[in-house]
Structures are given as C-alpha cells and as structure tokens.
Amino acid sequence: MNQDVFSEKVSWKKTLIIGFQHVLTMCPGTIAVPLILASALNLSPEETAFLVSANFFTSGVAILIQVIGIGKGVGSKYPIVLGSSFAPLSPMIIIGEKYGMGALFGSIIASGVVIFILSFFMDKILKLFPPVVVGTFVTLIGISLAPTAIRDLAGGEGAADFGAIPNLILGLVVLLIIILIEKYAKGIWRSMSLLLGIIVGTVIASFMHMVDFAPIAEAKLFQPVLPFHFGMPEFHVGPILMMTIFCIINMIQCIGVFSVMDEIIGTETDNKIKERGIRGQAVSQIFTGAFNSVPSTMFNENVSLIDLTQVKSRSVVVTAGVMIIIAGIFPKIAAVITAVPKCVLGGATLALFGVITASGISILSKLDFGADNNFKIIGTSIAIGVGATFAPEIFVNMPETLSMVMSNGLFMVSASAILLNLLLNGKKALS
C-alpha cells in the first residue's frame, strides 16, 4: 500500500486547526478513564490531576510513536490518534484495589511486553479476521459507542442535570451545526466543521452558565510528568494475566481501526503495516506504564474525523500529538480543553460515531450474504455482541475475570464471529 496518501501538504494554519479538532475529539474518552480509575481507587485530588496530566502526556507520545514510528519495525506511520482504552478499565480497578498502584503499572508494562511479542505473529492472528469478522466487529463498535455520545449529549453519566432539556437542545444544535457546515461550507471552513460546532456550542453554553471556569483557575501552570510517580512497578502473575487478557481485546479493537481507515480513505492496509501498528501500540503501552498512565488504544472517532475534514495528512496528527503532550505538562491548557461541556461534546461525537457504524456496514455490504454462511455469522455475532453490551449483568455469577471478559460486547462479537467462521467454514476460513 502506497502511504503517499498520508503525505499530502497542508498549510500550517489548517494543520493547527484540524490538529486541535483531533485533540478535542480524543479528549472525552482520554480523560474519562483516568478519572473513573482515580475515583474507584480513592486517589486524592492532587493524584487525580497528576493521573490526567500523565494520561495526556503518554497519549501524545503514543501518537508520535504510531505516526512517526521507531525505525522500520515499530509504528504504522498512519495518521492514527491514540488515547485511553476502556477495555482494561475493570481489571485496572481490581488490580489497584487488591495489589496497589505498583502492581497496577507493573501489569500494564508486562502486558505491553506480551502484546509486543504477539505482534511478531500477526500474520497468523490476522487470518482469524477476514472481512466478515472485521465488518461485524466494526459495526458493533459504532453501535456500542452511540450510547456514550447520547449520554454525553444529555449532560454526562452521573451529572446532576443529566437529561435536562437545555443539555439535549444544545447538544442537538451542535450536531446540526456540524452537519450543515459539512454540507454547505467549502475549503477550510468545511474542514473546521467539528471545531466550529464545539466553539459555537461552548459560547452558547457559557451564556447559559453551563461552563465551569473554576478548574482553569485552580490548575497548575506547569507540572512535569516523571516516571514511577506512584512508586516502582511490581510484577505479579495474576494481575499480569488479567491485564493481558483485556489488552488482547484492546489489540483486536486496534486491528479494527485499520479496516475503518481503509473503508474511509480507500487504502488497502497489508498485514505488515498492521503488525507494525500493533507493535507501536505495545511499545507505547510499556512507556505508558512507566509514566503512570493507562493502556492506550487507537481511536475510531479520530479516523471518522478524517472523513469529516477530508484531511489525511500525518503531519496534522503529529501536530495533535505535540499539542496533547503540551497539555499534559501544562495542566492549565488541559483544563481549558476539558472545560467544554459534555452536552456539546456529545453532539459532536454523535456525528463521528455514525461514521464508524456506516464503515462497518460498508465492509459487510461487499460480502455475499448467501455465501460462506455469512448471514448466520453476522446475524448471530451481532446479536450476541449487542446482548453482552447492553445486558452485561447476565454474567454476574461467573468467576470474576471471566465475567468481565464476557460482559465486554466487543470481545463477544469478535469471539463469536471468529468461532462461527471457523466452525461453519472449516479450513476455508484460514485460507
């Protein structure tokens, strides 16, 4: 695959604007994981703030590793944005509670090493992911993300004003602004549709007294992110195995991102590029664990932003990575970015998540549903994945780790599609 498509020349002004849109797009998911983790582990406000800063910093480094690469073997050199992964959140909480922060970060580092080793066997692993599996998986990614956007549009899970009419109206106004700009604007204005929607929404929200400026005033101006802030890592077999299982789920999600990219841009990513991409994600995870942060994943929503802006340049995503690193070491900047109300971000991300679902459907539409048992594989797998996503409580009586794995809809849809493909198509599935 010729990667020149990602080398397009973009003006510095457009690079900064679209790079900043990528930052805003990845922010909700990136800050949510460390905040939930810090709350569950009863970290102090100072430790929570540090965890968020560390997360910005390591996400930025992960982006640069992925886009620029390290030598010829690490990093896909695709314009892919990485941020916090939700997949290992439950085991991270359990490990932190039972074993402490040292064991938590030790398990993140060790599982990163395991994923790095697995990346050398990607040719064999990727045989398990033909279009019928990937298309089913990507479709469910979009479906499973939609409730997150809707909840944010309503004010954010757990918010005192969750579901308030002003939240719903403002979120829908932002969505409408983005759609109208996307349809009628031209040139750089069209590329700025997401940013303009968020800016207009935030300005309106400030007049409605929905923007909290206190965190900006309270945030430190500068805070270096140093390794092993919570102590030296500890390595225990149980936590490492648990973390590795969920990081493999994360790896599957990352494989799906390449398919979304291919569908949107028209590329054909070969296995060697995917292998380097997974290896880059693994290296960044090892770095992440050392610098007090959580495993990262490739963000489908930022790939959707490429479709929205029609700007594919890797230089734009490199710029976004640098911005995120700066936000990590200058908490006041991060506080400004995170001051955008949830309902505004919900309206914006709803537009992006729809692109992911459409990409999955597009992959599936190229298949012959009457051949290779595709009809059975797709229908059954999506039913299982959706069921696990929205009714995870059915696995409550299983052993803890197994319950967490099976209540993950993305794991269940991929496991179901892989197993059904192997069962119904036999050796043909691996050819």
mmCIF file of C-alpha atoms in Angstrom, residues 211-373:
data_model
loop_
_atom_site.group_PDB
_atom_site.id
_atom_site.type_symbol
_atom_site.label_atom_id
_atom_site.label_comp_id
_atom_site.label_asym_id
_atom_site.label_seq_id
_atom_site.Cartn_x
_atom_site.Cartn_y
_atom_site.Cartn_z
ATOM 1 C CA VAL A 211 -19.246 26.239 31.606
ATOM 2 C CA ASP A 212 -17.255 25.819 34.837
ATOM 3 C CA PHE A 213 -14.205 28.095 34.745
ATOM 4 C CA ALA A 214 -13.019 27.199 38.272
ATOM 5 C CA PRO A 215 -10.821 24.225 37.210
ATOM 6 C CA ILE A 216 -8.950 26.525 34.808
ATOM 7 C CA ALA A 217 -8.132 28.978 37.599
ATOM 8 C CA GLU A 218 -7.149 26.188 40.006
ATOM 9 C CA ALA A 219 -4.964 24.182 37.597
ATOM 10 C CA LYS A 220 -1.172 24.415 37.872
ATOM 11 C CA LEU A 221 0.644 26.282 35.123
ATOM 12 C CA PHE A 222 3.385 23.638 34.747
ATOM 13 C CA GLN A 223 3.745 20.093 36.048
ATOM 14 C CA PRO A 224 6.386 17.701 34.681
ATOM 15 C CA VAL A 225 5.321 14.089 34.168
ATOM 16 C CA LEU A 226 8.058 11.954 35.718
ATOM 17 C CA PRO A 227 8.255 8.131 35.633
ATOM 18 C CA PHE A 228 7.259 5.958 38.613
ATOM 19 C CA HIS A 229 5.430 8.780 40.394
ATOM 20 C CA PHE A 230 3.385 6.209 42.358
ATOM 21 C CA GLY A 231 6.395 4.033 43.180
ATOM 22 C CA MET A 232 8.390 1.362 41.379
ATOM 23 C CA PRO A 233 6.398 -1.217 39.392
ATOM 24 C CA GLU A 234 5.663 -4.605 40.903
ATOM 25 C CA PHE A 235 5.166 -7.739 38.815
ATOM 26 C CA HIS A 236 2.657 -10.370 39.977
ATOM 27 C CA VAL A 237 1.486 -13.252 37.776
ATOM 28 C CA GLY A 238 -2.268 -12.875 38.496
ATOM 29 C CA PRO A 239 -2.559 -9.169 37.663
ATOM 30 C CA ILE A 240 -0.350 -9.585 34.572
ATOM 31 C CA LEU A 241 -2.524 -12.407 33.200
ATOM 32 C CA MET A 242 -5.719 -10.446 33.874
ATOM 33 C CA MET A 243 -4.347 -7.298 32.235
ATOM 34 C CA THR A 244 -3.025 -9.254 29.246
ATOM 35 C CA ILE A 245 -6.445 -10.762 28.504
ATOM 36 C CA PHE A 246 -8.040 -7.326 28.291
ATOM 37 C CA CYS A 247 -5.133 -5.861 26.357
ATOM 38 C CA ILE A 248 -5.669 -8.582 23.745
ATOM 39 C CA ILE A 249 -9.271 -7.326 23.474
ATOM 40 C CA ASN A 250 -7.788 -3.863 23.008
ATOM 41 C CA MET A 251 -5.471 -5.248 20.308
ATOM 42 C CA ILE A 252 -8.494 -6.615 18.424
ATOM 43 C CA GLN A 253 -10.076 -3.167 18.591
ATOM 44 C CA CYS A 254 -6.902 -1.633 17.150
ATOM 45 C CA ILE A 255 -6.964 -4.117 14.256
ATOM 46 C CA GLY A 256 -10.498 -2.907 13.511
ATOM 47 C CA VAL A 257 -9.279 0.698 13.239
ATOM 48 C CA PHE A 258 -7.186 -0.160 10.184
ATOM 49 C CA SER A 259 -10.302 -1.523 8.488
ATOM 50 C CA VAL A 260 -12.206 1.693 9.250
ATOM 51 C CA MET A 261 -9.295 3.683 7.788
ATOM 52 C CA ASP A 262 -9.287 1.535 4.636
ATOM 53 C CA GLU A 263 -13.037 1.937 4.214
ATOM 54 C CA ILE A 264 -12.959 5.724 4.638
ATOM 55 C CA ILE A 265 -9.834 6.510 2.611
ATOM 56 C CA GLY A 266 -9.831 3.660 0.113
ATOM 57 C CA THR A 267 -6.477 2.209 1.150
ATOM 58 C CA GLU A 268 -5.607 -1.483 1.414
ATOM 59 C CA THR A 269 -3.537 -1.955 4.547
ATOM 60 C CA ASP A 270 -1.325 -5.031 4.373
ATOM 61 C CA ASN A 271 -0.536 -7.227 7.357
ATOM 62 C CA LYS A 272 2.984 -5.853 7.769
ATOM 63 C CA ILE A 273 1.618 -2.362 8.440
ATOM 64 C CA LYS A 274 -0.911 -3.738 10.935
ATOM 65 C CA GLU A 275 1.907 -5.677 12.601
ATOM 66 C CA ARG A 276 4.000 -2.511 12.958
ATOM 67 C CA GLY A 277 0.952 -0.643 14.211
ATOM 68 C CA ILE A 278 0.224 -3.178 16.956
ATOM 69 C CA ARG A 279 3.924 -3.224 17.856
ATOM 70 C CA GLY A 280 3.867 0.572 18.128
ATOM 71 C CA GLN A 281 0.831 0.386 20.400
ATOM 72 C CA ALA A 282 2.631 -2.200 22.568
ATOM 73 C CA VAL A 283 5.786 -0.084 22.860
ATOM 74 C CA SER A 284 3.718 2.947 23.819
ATOM 75 C CA GLN A 285 1.922 0.839 26.455
ATOM 76 C CA ILE A 286 5.257 -0.104 28.048
ATOM 77 C CA PHE A 287 6.163 3.605 28.105
ATOM 78 C CA THR A 288 2.703 4.416 29.446
ATOM 79 C CA GLY A 289 3.073 2.049 32.398
ATOM 80 C CA ALA A 290 6.427 3.556 33.310
ATOM 81 C CA PHE A 291 4.952 7.071 33.198
ATOM 82 C CA ASN A 292 1.970 6.383 35.462
ATOM 83 C CA SER A 293 -0.759 6.014 32.876
ATOM 84 C CA VAL A 294 -3.182 3.511 31.372
ATOM 85 C CA PRO A 295 -3.056 1.434 28.166
ATOM 86 C CA SER A 296 -3.884 3.355 25.020
ATOM 87 C CA THR A 297 -5.989 2.342 22.057
ATOM 88 C CA MET A 298 -6.429 3.605 18.511
ATOM 89 C CA PHE A 299 -9.440 5.924 18.328
ATOM 90 C CA ASN A 300 -12.024 5.200 15.644
ATOM 91 C CA GLU A 301 -13.625 8.586 16.230
ATOM 92 C CA ASN A 302 -10.477 10.362 15.060
ATOM 93 C CA VAL A 303 -10.442 8.230 11.909
ATOM 94 C CA SER A 304 -14.039 9.399 11.422
ATOM 95 C CA LEU A 305 -12.784 12.983 11.764
ATOM 96 C CA ILE A 306 -10.503 12.341 8.770
ATOM 97 C CA ASP A 307 -13.623 11.503 6.784
ATOM 98 C CA LEU A 308 -15.345 14.639 8.096
ATOM 99 C CA THR A 309 -12.449 17.007 7.296
ATOM 100 C CA GLN A 310 -11.114 15.136 4.248
ATOM 101 C CA VAL A 311 -7.587 15.874 5.509
ATOM 102 C CA LYS A 312 -5.445 12.722 5.698
ATOM 103 C CA SER A 313 -2.024 14.198 6.353
ATOM 104 C CA ARG A 314 0.023 12.515 9.062
ATOM 105 C CA SER A 315 1.578 15.927 9.824
ATOM 106 C CA VAL A 316 -1.813 17.025 11.194
ATOM 107 C CA VAL A 317 -1.922 14.086 13.621
ATOM 108 C CA VAL A 318 1.722 14.643 14.621
ATOM 109 C CA THR A 319 0.721 18.222 15.466
ATOM 110 C CA ALA A 320 -2.182 16.883 17.538
ATOM 111 C CA GLY A 321 0.243 14.586 19.384
ATOM 112 C CA VAL A 322 2.523 17.505 20.239
ATOM 113 C CA MET A 323 -0.485 19.537 21.431
ATOM 114 C CA ILE A 324 -1.546 16.688 23.718
ATOM 115 C CA ILE A 325 1.958 16.388 25.188
ATOM 116 C CA ILE A 326 1.935 20.141 25.880
ATOM 117 C CA ALA A 327 -1.491 19.800 27.527
ATOM 118 C CA GLY A 328 -0.005 17.066 29.722
ATOM 119 C CA ILE A 329 2.814 19.187 31.106
ATOM 120 C CA PHE A 330 0.812 22.421 31.243
ATOM 121 C CA PRO A 331 -2.332 21.436 33.202
ATOM 122 C CA LYS A 332 -3.920 24.856 32.745
ATOM 123 C CA ILE A 333 -4.092 24.223 28.994
ATOM 124 C CA ALA A 334 -5.653 20.812 29.601
ATOM 125 C CA ALA A 335 -8.194 22.467 31.913
ATOM 126 C CA VAL A 336 -9.242 24.867 29.131
ATOM 127 C CA ILE A 337 -9.750 21.969 26.719
ATOM 128 C CA THR A 338 -11.722 19.924 29.244
ATOM 129 C CA ALA A 339 -13.961 22.881 30.141
ATOM 130 C CA VAL A 340 -16.086 22.172 27.060
ATOM 131 C CA PRO A 341 -19.488 20.986 28.394
ATOM 132 C CA LYS A 342 -20.357 17.316 27.995
ATOM 133 C CA CYS A 343 -23.532 18.064 26.047
ATOM 134 C CA VAL A 344 -21.504 19.971 23.439
ATOM 135 C CA LEU A 345 -19.032 17.102 23.066
ATOM 136 C CA GLY A 346 -21.907 14.618 22.910
ATOM 137 C CA GLY A 347 -23.440 16.400 19.939
ATOM 138 C CA ALA A 348 -20.055 16.478 18.191
ATOM 139 C CA THR A 349 -19.124 12.847 18.818
ATOM 140 C CA LEU A 350 -22.548 11.614 17.729
ATOM 141 C CA ALA A 351 -21.657 12.742 14.209
ATOM 142 C CA LEU A 352 -18.357 10.842 14.367
ATOM 143 C CA PHE A 353 -19.664 7.576 15.805
ATOM 144 C CA GLY A 354 -22.201 7.330 12.993
ATOM 145 C CA VAL A 355 -19.322 7.212 10.503
ATOM 146 C CA ILE A 356 -17.872 4.167 12.313
ATOM 147 C CA THR A 357 -21.161 2.267 12.134
ATOM 148 C CA ALA A 358 -21.519 3.170 8.453
ATOM 149 C CA SER A 359 -17.954 1.933 7.808
ATOM 150 C CA GLY A 360 -18.790 -1.447 9.346
ATOM 151 C CA ILE A 361 -21.962 -1.713 7.267
ATOM 152 C CA SER A 362 -19.973 -0.751 4.162
ATOM 153 C CA ILE A 363 -17.459 -3.568 4.805
ATOM 154 C CA LEU A 364 -20.302 -6.054 5.239
ATOM 155 C CA SER A 365 -22.152 -4.802 2.147
ATOM 156 C CA LYS A 366 -19.298 -6.065 -0.042
ATOM 157 C CA LEU A 367 -19.866 -9.633 1.139
ATOM 158 C CA ASP A 368 -22.180 -12.140 -0.469
ATOM 159 C CA PHE A 369 -24.611 -12.854 2.372
ATOM 160 C CA GLY A 370 -25.664 -16.066 0.671
ATOM 161 C CA ALA A 371 -22.125 -17.482 0.609
ATOM 162 C CA ASP A 372 -19.785 -18.892 3.285
ATOM 163 C CA ASN A 373 -22.515 -18.814 5.956
#
